[in-house]
Short mmCIF file of C-alpha atoms in Angstrom, two decimals:
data_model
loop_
_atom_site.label_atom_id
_atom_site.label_comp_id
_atom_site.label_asym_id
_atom_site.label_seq_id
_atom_site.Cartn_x
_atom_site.Cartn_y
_atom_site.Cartn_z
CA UNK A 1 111.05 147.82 27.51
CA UNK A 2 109.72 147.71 31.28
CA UNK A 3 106.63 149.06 32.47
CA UNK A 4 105.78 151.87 34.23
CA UNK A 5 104.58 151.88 37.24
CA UNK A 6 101.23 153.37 38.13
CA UNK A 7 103.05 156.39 39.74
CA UNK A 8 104.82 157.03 36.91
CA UNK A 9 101.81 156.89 34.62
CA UNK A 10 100.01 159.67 36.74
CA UNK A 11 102.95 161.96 36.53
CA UNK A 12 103.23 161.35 33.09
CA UNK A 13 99.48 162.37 32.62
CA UNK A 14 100.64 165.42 34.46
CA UNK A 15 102.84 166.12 31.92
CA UNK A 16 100.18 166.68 29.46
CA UNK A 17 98.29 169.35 31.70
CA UNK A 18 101.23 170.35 33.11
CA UNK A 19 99.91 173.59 34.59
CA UNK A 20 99.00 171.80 37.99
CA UNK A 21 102.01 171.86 38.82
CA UNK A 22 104.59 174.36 38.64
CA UNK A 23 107.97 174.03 39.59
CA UNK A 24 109.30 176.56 42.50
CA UNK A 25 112.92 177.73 42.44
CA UNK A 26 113.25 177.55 45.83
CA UNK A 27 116.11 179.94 46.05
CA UNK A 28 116.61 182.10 49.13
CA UNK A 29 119.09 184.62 49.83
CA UNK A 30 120.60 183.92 52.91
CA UNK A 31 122.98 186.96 54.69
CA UNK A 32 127.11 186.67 54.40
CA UNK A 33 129.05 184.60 57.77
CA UNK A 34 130.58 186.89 59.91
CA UNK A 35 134.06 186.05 60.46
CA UNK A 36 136.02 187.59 63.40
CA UNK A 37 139.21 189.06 63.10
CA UNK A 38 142.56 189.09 64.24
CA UNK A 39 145.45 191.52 63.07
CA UNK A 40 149.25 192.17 63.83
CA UNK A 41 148.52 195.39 63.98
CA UNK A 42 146.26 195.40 67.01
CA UNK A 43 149.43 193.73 69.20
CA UNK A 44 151.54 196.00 67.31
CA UNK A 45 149.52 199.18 68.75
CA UNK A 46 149.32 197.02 72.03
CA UNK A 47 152.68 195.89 72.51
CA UNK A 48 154.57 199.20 70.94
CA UNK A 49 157.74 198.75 68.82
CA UNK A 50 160.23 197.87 71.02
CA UNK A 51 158.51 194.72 71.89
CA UNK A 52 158.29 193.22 68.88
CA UNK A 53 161.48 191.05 69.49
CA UNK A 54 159.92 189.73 73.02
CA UNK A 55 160.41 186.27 73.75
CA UNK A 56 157.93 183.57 73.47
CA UNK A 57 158.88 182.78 76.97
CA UNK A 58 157.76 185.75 77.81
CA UNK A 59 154.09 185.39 79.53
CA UNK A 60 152.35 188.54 78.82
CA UNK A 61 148.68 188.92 78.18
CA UNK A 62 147.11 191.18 76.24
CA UNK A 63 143.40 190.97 77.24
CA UNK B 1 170.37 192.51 51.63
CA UNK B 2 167.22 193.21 54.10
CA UNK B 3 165.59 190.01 54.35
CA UNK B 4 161.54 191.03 54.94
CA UNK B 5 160.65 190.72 57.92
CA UNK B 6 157.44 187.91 59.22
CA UNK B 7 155.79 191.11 60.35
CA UNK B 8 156.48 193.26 57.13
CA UNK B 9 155.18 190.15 55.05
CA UNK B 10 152.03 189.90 57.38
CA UNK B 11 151.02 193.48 57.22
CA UNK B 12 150.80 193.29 53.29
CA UNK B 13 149.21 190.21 53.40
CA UNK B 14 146.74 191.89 55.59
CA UNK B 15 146.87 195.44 53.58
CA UNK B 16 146.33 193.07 50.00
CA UNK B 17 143.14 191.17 51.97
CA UNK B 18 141.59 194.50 52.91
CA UNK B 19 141.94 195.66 49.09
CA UNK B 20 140.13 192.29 48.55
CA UNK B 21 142.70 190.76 46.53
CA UNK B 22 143.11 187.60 49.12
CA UNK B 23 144.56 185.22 46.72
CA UNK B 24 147.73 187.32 46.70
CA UNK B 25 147.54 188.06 50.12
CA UNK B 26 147.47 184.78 51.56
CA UNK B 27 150.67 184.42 49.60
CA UNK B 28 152.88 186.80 51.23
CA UNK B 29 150.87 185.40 55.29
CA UNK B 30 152.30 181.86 53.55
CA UNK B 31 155.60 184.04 53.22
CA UNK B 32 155.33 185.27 56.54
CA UNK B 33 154.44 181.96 57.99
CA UNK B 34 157.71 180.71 56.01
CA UNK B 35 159.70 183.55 57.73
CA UNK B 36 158.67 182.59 61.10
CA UNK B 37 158.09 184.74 64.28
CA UNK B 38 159.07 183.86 68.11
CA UNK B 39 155.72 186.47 68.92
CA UNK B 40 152.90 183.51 69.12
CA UNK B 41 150.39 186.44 69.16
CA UNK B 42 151.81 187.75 65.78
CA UNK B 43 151.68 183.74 64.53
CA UNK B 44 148.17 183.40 65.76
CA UNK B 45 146.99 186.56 63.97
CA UNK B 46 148.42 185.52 60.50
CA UNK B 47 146.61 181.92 61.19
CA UNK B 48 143.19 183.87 61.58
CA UNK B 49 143.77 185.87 58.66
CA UNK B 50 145.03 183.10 56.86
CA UNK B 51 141.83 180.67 57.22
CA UNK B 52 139.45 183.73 56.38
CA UNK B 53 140.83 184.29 53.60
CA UNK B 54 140.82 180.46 52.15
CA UNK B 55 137.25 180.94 53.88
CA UNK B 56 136.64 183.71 51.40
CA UNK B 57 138.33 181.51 48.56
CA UNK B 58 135.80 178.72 49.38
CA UNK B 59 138.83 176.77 50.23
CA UNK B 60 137.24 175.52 53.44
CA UNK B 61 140.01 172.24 53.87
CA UNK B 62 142.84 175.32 53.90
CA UNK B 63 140.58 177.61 56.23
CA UNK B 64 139.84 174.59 58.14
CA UNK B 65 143.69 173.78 58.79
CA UNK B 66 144.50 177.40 59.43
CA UNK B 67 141.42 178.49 61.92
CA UNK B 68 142.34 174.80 64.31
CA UNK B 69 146.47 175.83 64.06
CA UNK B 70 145.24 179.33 65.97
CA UNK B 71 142.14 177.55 68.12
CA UNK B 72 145.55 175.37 69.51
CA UNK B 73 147.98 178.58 69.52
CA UNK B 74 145.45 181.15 71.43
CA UNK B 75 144.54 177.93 74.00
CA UNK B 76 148.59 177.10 74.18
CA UNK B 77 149.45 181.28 74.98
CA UNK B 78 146.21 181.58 77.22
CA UNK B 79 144.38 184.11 75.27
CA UNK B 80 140.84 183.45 75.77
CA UNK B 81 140.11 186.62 73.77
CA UNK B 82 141.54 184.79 70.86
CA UNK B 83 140.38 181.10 71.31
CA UNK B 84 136.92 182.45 71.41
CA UNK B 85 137.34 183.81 68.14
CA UNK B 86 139.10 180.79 66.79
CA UNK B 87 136.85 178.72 68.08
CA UNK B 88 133.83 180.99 66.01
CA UNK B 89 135.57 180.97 63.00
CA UNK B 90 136.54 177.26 63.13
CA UNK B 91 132.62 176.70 63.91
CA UNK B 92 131.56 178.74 60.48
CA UNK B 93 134.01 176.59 58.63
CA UNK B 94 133.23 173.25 59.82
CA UNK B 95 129.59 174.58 59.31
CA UNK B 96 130.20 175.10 55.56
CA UNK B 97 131.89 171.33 55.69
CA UNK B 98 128.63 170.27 56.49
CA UNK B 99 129.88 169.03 59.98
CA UNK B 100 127.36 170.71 61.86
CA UNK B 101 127.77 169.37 65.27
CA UNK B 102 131.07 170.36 65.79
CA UNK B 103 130.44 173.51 64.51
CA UNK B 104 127.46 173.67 67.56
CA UNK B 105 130.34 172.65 69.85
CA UNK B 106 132.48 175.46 68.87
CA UNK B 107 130.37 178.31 68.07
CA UNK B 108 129.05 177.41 71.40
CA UNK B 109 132.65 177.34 73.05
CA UNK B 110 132.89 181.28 71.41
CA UNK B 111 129.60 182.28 72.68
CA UNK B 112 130.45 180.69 76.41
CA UNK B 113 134.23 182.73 76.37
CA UNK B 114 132.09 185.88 75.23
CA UNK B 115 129.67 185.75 78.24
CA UNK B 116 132.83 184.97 80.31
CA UNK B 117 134.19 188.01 79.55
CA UNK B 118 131.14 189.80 79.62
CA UNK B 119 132.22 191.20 75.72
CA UNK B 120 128.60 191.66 74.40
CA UNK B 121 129.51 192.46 70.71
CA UNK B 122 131.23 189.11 71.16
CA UNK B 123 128.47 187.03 72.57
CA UNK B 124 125.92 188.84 69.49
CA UNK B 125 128.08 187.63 67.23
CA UNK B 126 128.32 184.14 68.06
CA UNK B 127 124.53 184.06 68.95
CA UNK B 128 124.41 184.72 65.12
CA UNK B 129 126.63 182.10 64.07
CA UNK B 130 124.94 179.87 65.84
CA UNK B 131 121.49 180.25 64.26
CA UNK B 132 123.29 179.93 61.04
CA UNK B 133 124.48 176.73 61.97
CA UNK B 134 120.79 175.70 63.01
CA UNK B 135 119.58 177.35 60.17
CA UNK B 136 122.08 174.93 58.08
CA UNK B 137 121.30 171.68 59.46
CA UNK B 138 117.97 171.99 59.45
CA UNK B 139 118.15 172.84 55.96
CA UNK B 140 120.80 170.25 55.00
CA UNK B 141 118.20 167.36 56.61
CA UNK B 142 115.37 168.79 54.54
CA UNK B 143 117.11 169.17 51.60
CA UNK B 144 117.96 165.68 51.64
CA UNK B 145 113.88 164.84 51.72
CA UNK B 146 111.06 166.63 49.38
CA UNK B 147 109.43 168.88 51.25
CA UNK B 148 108.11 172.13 50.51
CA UNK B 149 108.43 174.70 53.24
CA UNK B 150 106.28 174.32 56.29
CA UNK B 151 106.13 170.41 55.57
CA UNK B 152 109.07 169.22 57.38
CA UNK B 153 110.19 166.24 59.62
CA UNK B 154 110.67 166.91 63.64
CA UNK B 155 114.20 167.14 63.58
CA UNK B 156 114.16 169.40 61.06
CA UNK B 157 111.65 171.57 62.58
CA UNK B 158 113.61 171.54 65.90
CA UNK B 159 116.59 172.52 64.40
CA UNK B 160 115.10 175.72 62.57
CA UNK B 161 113.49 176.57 65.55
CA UNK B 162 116.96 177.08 67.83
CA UNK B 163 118.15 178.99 64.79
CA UNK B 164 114.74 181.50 65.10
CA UNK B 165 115.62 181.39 69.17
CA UNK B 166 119.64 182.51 68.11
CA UNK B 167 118.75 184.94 65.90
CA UNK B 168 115.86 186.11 68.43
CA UNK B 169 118.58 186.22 70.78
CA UNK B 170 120.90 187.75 68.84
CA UNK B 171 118.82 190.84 67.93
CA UNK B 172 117.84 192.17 71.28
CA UNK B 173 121.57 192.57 72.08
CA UNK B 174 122.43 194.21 68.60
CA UNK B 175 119.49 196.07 69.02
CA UNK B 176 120.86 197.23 72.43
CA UNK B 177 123.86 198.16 71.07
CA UNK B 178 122.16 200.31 68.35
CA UNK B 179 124.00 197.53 65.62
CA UNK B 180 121.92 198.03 62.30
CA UNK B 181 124.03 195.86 60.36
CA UNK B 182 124.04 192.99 62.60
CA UNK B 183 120.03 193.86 62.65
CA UNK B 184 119.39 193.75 58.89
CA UNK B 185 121.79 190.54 58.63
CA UNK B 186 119.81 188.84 61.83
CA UNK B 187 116.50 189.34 60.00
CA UNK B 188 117.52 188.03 56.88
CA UNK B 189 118.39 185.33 58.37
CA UNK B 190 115.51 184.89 60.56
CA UNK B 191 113.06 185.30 57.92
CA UNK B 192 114.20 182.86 55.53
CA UNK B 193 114.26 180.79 58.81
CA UNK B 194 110.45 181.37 58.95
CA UNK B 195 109.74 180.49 55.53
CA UNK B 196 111.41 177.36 55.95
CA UNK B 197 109.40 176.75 59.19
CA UNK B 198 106.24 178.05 56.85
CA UNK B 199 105.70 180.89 58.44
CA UNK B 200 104.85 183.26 55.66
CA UNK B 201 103.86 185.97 57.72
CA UNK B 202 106.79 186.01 60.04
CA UNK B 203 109.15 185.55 57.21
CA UNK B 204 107.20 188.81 55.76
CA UNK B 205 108.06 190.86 58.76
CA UNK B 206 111.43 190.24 59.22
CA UNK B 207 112.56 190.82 55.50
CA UNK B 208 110.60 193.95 55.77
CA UNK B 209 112.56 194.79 58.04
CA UNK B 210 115.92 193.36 56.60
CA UNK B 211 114.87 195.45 53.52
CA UNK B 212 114.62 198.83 55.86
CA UNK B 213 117.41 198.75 57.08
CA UNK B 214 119.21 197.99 53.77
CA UNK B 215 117.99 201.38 52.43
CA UNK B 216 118.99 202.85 55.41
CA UNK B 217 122.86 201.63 54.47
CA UNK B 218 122.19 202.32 50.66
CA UNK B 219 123.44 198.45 50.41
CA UNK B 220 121.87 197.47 46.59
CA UNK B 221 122.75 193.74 47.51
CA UNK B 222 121.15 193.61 50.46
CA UNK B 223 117.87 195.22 48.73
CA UNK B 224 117.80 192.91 46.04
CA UNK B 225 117.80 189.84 48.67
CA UNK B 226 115.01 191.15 50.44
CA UNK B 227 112.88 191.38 47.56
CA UNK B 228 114.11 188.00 46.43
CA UNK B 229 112.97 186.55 49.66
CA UNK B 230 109.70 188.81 49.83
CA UNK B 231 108.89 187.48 46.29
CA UNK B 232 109.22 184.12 47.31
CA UNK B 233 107.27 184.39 50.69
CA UNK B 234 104.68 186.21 48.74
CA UNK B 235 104.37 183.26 46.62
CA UNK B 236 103.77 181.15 49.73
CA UNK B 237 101.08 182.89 50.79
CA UNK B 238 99.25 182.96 47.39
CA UNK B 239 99.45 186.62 46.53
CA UNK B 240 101.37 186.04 43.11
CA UNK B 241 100.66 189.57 42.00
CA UNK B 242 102.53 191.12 45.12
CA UNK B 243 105.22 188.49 44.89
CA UNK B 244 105.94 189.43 40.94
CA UNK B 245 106.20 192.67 41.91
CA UNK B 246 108.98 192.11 44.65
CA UNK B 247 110.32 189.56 41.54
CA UNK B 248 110.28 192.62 38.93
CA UNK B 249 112.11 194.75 41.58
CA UNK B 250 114.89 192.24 42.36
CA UNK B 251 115.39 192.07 38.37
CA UNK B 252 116.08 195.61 38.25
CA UNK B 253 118.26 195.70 40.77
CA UNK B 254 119.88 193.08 39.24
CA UNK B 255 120.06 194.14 36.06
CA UNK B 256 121.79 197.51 37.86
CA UNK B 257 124.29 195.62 39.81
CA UNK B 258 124.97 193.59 36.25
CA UNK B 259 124.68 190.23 37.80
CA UNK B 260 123.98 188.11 35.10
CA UNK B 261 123.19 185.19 37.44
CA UNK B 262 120.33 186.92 39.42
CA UNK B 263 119.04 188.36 36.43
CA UNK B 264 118.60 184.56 35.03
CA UNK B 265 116.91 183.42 38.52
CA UNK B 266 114.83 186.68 39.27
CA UNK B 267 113.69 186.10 34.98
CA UNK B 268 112.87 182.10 35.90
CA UNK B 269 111.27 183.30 39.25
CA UNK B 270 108.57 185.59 37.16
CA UNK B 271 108.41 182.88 34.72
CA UNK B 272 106.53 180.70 37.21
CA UNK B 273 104.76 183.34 38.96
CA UNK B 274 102.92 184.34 35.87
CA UNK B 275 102.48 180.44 35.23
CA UNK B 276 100.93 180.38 39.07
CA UNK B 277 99.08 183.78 37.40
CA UNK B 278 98.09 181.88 34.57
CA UNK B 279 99.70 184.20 32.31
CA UNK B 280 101.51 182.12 29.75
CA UNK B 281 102.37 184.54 27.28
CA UNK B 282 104.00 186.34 30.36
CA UNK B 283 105.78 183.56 31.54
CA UNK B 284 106.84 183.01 27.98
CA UNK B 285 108.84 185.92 27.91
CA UNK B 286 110.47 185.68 31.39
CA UNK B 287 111.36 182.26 30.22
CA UNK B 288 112.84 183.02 27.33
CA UNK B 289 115.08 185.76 29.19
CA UNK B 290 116.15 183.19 31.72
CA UNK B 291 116.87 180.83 28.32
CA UNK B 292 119.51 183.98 26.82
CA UNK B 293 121.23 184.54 29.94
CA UNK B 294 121.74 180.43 30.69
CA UNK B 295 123.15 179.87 27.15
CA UNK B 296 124.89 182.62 27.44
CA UNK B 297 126.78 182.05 31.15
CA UNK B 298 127.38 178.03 29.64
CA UNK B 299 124.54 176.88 32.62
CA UNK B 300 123.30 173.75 31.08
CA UNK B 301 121.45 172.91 34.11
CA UNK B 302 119.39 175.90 33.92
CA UNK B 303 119.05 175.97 30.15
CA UNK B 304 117.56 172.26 30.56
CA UNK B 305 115.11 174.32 33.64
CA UNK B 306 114.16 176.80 31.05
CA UNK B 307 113.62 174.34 28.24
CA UNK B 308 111.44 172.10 30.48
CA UNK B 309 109.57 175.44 31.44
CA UNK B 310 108.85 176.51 27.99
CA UNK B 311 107.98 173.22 26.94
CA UNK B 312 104.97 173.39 29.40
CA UNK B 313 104.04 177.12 29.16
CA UNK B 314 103.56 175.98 25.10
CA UNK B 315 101.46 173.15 26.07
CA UNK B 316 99.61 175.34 28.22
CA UNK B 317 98.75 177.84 25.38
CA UNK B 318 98.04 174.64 23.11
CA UNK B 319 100.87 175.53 21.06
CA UNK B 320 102.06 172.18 20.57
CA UNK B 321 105.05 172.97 18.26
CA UNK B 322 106.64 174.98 20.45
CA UNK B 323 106.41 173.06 23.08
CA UNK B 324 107.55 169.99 21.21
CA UNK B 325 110.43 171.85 20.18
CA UNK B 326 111.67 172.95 23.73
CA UNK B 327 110.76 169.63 24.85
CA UNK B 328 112.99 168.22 22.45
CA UNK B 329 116.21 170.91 23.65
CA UNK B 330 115.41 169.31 27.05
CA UNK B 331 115.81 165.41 25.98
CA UNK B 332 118.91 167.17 24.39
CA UNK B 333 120.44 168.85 27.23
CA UNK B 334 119.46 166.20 30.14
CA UNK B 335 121.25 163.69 28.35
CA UNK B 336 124.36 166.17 27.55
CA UNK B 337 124.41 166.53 31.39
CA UNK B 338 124.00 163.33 31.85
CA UNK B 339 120.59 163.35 33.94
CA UNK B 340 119.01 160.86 33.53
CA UNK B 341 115.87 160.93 35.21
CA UNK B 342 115.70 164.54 33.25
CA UNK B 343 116.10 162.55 30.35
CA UNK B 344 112.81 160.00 30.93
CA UNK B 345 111.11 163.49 32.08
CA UNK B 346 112.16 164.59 28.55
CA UNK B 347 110.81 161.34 27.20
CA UNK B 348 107.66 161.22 28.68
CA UNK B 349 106.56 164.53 27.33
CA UNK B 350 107.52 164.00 24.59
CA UNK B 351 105.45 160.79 23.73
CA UNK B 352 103.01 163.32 25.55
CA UNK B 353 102.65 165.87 23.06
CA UNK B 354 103.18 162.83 20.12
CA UNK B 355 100.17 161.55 21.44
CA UNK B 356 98.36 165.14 21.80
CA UNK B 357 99.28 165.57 17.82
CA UNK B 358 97.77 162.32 17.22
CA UNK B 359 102.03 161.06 16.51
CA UNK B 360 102.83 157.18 16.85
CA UNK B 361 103.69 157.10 20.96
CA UNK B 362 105.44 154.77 22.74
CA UNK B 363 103.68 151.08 23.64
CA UNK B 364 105.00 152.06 27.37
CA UNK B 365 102.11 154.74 27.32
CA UNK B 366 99.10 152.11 26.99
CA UNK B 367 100.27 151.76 30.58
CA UNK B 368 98.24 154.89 31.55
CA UNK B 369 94.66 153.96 32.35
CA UNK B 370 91.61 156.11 32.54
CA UNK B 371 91.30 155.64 36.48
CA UNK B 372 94.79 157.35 36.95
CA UNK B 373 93.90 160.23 34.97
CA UNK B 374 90.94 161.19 36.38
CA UNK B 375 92.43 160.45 39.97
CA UNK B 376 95.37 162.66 39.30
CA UNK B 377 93.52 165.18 37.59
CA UNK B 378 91.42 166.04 40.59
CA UNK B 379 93.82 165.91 43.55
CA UNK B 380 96.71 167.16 41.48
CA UNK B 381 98.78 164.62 42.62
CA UNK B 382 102.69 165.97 43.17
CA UNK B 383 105.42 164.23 41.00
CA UNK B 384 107.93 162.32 43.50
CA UNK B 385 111.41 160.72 42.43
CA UNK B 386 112.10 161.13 39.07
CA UNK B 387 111.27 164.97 38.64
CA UNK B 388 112.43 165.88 41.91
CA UNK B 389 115.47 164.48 41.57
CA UNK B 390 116.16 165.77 37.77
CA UNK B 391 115.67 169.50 38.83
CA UNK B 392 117.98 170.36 41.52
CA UNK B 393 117.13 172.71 44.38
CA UNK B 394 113.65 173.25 42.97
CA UNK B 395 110.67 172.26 44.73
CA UNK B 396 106.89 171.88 43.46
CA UNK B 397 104.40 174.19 44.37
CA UNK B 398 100.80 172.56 44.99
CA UNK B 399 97.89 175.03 44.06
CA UNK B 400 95.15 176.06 46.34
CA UNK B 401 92.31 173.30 45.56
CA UNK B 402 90.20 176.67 43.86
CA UNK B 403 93.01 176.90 41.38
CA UNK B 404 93.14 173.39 40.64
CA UNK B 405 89.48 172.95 39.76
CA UNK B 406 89.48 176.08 37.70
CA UNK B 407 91.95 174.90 35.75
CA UNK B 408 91.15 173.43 32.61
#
């Protein structure tokens, strides 16, 4: 069997009193990601019906 | 036969996403994709939706794909509107990915388009995505060491401290624009930001604040974080009584929102606060709770946690059968896991408490002289590799010097 080293001998002792250390879930609670968001509808409303069919070619902007 | 329409298909993708059922809806934006459209705006809009919703899937390869095809289409068509917020939603994926500096790169390319076009919900919003991607990088780099908050490396440290700046940022527009949400999210954020930094007090402030303003919305999740994150900053600061108090709250809000899962961690969380309180029998019983609800969602890992826990609060209370018993369920469990340096934790207790009851013990043990006790015993010495590595995402807590000489 191999040795332990004198590291692992102390933590073992620690073991045996283990109350010096304790061990500390360190578990926050971070907020959600805020995604942004796109939606047919808004070119829809933007665009109106008839438009719908325009061409790629087209060059319009919708700023 | 009316073949649907791309558009028809996209609007009940989105209509099924808004429901929150986005596992069918990115089927019919897949549909709609299928379909086609000559209206690039249209195309670019089912991308976005597309990627957030494999975002909100956790499929961050798909979101990935989806979020760079409508970053290329909104640069292609010239709408700068819509490569800014490509560009922000590609950043929060890649920051999930773990690629953090492209993630800077394009959050950063969403908040310059924002102040371009002077849209300062826009520019908030990407001020707050960037301080999560500081806030994740500096965490990634410090999870990778074994530090305990407020002991941390230079880059680490620098990279917190741009997220505290973003979110800083960040909250004297929102608070501007009278945004409360975007307030209570920016001091979440920025508190656990100061806790990492280890600044207890600052971390204090800000989830007081987080928690305010989650009241003010009636949002129970939202509560229940803030007393999760006052509990642990509480703990920081060495008031254990306050901090099992914010505990005991976020375990009945728990228990009201019936999340099993946060019930386990806010039970294991007053566990070792009434260990740090030297209340054993206390910690016992939390414990024992976290033990039910770990057997009982299948969570080996945190079964083995709450073994391992017992197993000490029993020595603690000298009551060596117990312990030796839930010492025993740990050997058990680390090697069902398959973790291994559990497993020689599990193994050096053991021959611990064999040796306590006067048992045969291991030769390996004669290893352990006299000097090494006494040295360890009085500067309380912190377990490195092995136990680190054996309980995942926990860190050890050193006591105030006071509570280690009062100890025995």
């Amino acid at each position: 069997s191999q040795p332990l080293s004198g590291r692992q001998a102390a933590e073992l002792q620690s073991k045996v009193v283990p109350s010096k250390q304790i061990l500390h879930s360190d578990n926050m609670e971070m907020e959600p990601e805020t995604m942004e968001t796109k939606s047919v509808t808004d070119y829809f409303s933007k665009l109106h019906m008839g438009s719908l069919v325009y061409s790629c070619t087209s060059k319009r902007k919708n700023k | 036969r009316m073949e649907a329409s791309c558009l028809e298909l996209a609007l009940e993708g989105e209509r099924l996403c808004k429901a929150g059922d986005c596992r069918a809806g990115v089927s019919f934006f897949e549909a709609a994709v299928q379909v086609g459209t000559e209206d690039l705006k249209t195309l670019s809009a089912i991308y976005s939706q597309l990627g957030n919703a494999y975002f909100y899937l956790h499929e961050y390869a798909k979101a990935l794909e989806y979020h760079h095809h409508d970053l290329t289409l909104a640069r292609t068509i010239g709408d700068l509107l819509g490569e800014a917020k490509a560009s922000g939603n590609l950043g929060n994926t890649l920051k999930v990915l773990g690629n953090f500096e492209e993630a800077i790169v394009c959050c950063q390319r969403h908040l310059d388009i924002s102040r371009e076009l002077n849209d300062k919900v826009g520019e908030a919003r990407a001020l707050y995505n960037l301080g999560n991607v500081y806030h994740s990088k500096g965490k990634n780099v410090a999870s990778a060491g074994t530090h305990d908050p407020g002991e941390l490396p230079d880059d680490v440290k620098n990279a917190l401290q741009k997220a505290a700046n973003y979110y800083e940022e960040n909250l004297t527009i929102v608070t501007k624009l009278g945004d409360r949400a975007a307030q209570g999210r920016a001091f979440g954020n920025l508190g656990n930001t100061h806790y990492l930094l280890g600044n207890f007090r600052s971390a204090v402030l800000a989830h007081e604040q987080r928690l305010l303003i989650a009241k003010e919305f009636g949002d129970r999740s939202a509560e229940r974080r803030a007393y999760s994150n006052l509990g642990n900053a509480y703990i920081f600061l060495g008031e254990f009584e306050t901090a099992s108090e914010y505990y005991k709250r976020t375990l009945q809000l728990a228990r009201q929102l019936k999340d099993r899962a946060v019930e386990a961690q806010a039970c294991y969380s007053l566990g070792n606060t009434y260990t740090l309180l030297q209340d054993y029998e206390k910690a016992i019983d939390y414990h024992l709770k976290h033990l039910v609800i770990a057997q009982e969602l299948n969570d080996k890992i945190g079964e083995g946690r709450a073994c391992w826990s017992l197993g000490n609060a029993y020595t603690a209370l000298g009551n060596h059968d117990q312990a030796m018993h839930f010492a025993e369920r740990h050997l058990e469990i680390s090697r069902e896991v398959g973790d291994r340096s559990g497993e020689l934790t599990a193994r050096l207790n053991l021959s611990d408490l064999q040796m306590v009851l006067g048992l045969s013990y291991s030769t390996n043990n004669s290893m352990m002289s006299e000097s090494q006790v006494v040295d360890n015993s009085l500067n309380g010495t912190r377990p490195r590799v092995g136990r680190r590595h054996s309980m995942e995402n926990m860190e050890l807590m050193k006591l105030t010097p006071e509570k280690v000489q009062n100890w025995n």
